[in-house]
Amino acid sequence: ILIVLAARLCGMLAAKMRQPAVVGEMVAGILLGPSLLGLAWPRVFQFVFPASSLGALRLFSQIGVCLFMFVVGMELDVSQLKQQARTAVLVSQVSILFPYLLGTMASLFLFPALAGPNTTFAAFALFIGISMSITAFPVLARILEERGLTKTPLGSTALVCAATDDVTAWSLLALVVAIAKAGSVASAAFSIGLVVLFVFV
């Protein structure tokens, strides 16, 4: 109840400032999360969000995102997507490069402090670079839906670009994790084979 009320209130405030409601909802998440409530009033945070409830909250949030993305997918104009397929693929792949390079550069400074004991620099740099390339796809979809742009050529192109970007980035991330976790070349090849099979299915 508290999460819904805070999200609604912050969403309305954001709308009054002519911002998408989803921006206010993200602010509500920060206010109620460990960054603010947990830091300022840890006892209140533990009372409102006991550790035993976090698993259920995480599950509900994932179900909500899945249902919302299903509705967004139903409203997309497939005929427009087919016409813009080449543009979407080109734009999405190019948009991965810049954040990937920035993430790789940042890993030079982050590696000493954040890398695990058995992690190689190459695996760490690849992981950080690819992680920075993944978009906030549900947030983009919410903004386009609120603005009534989902069914327009611009909105459809933006959604397809973000979706293609995410498919590529998540596939690469799975590949990097498989290589990092593997103890031998054969184990890495087997893990990569399973990733390719999963993507194909």
Coordinates of C-alpha atoms in Angstrom, one line a residue, residues 16 24 37 46 52 56 85 93 104 110 139 143 152 155 177 179 181 190 197:
K16 CA 2.3 18.7 -12.6
G24 CA 8.1 10.5 -10.2
L37 CA 14.6 5.7 4.0
Q46 CA 13.2 -2.8 8.4
S52 CA 11.1 -11.9 4.4
A56 CA 7.5 -11.5 -2.8
A85 CA 13.8 -3.0 -39.4
Q93 CA 23.9 -1.5 -32.6
T104 CA 35.2 -0.3 -20.4
L110 CA 36.6 0.3 -10.8
V139 CA 10.8 3.1 -18.6
I143 CA 7.2 7.4 -21.3
T152 CA 3.4 6.6 -34.1
G155 CA 7.6 5.7 -31.0
V177 CA 29.2 -14.5 -17.7
I179 CA 33.3 -17.2 -20.1
K181 CA 32.3 -18.6 -14.8
F190 CA 29.4 -25.7 -23.6
L197 CA 20.4 -22.4 -28.2

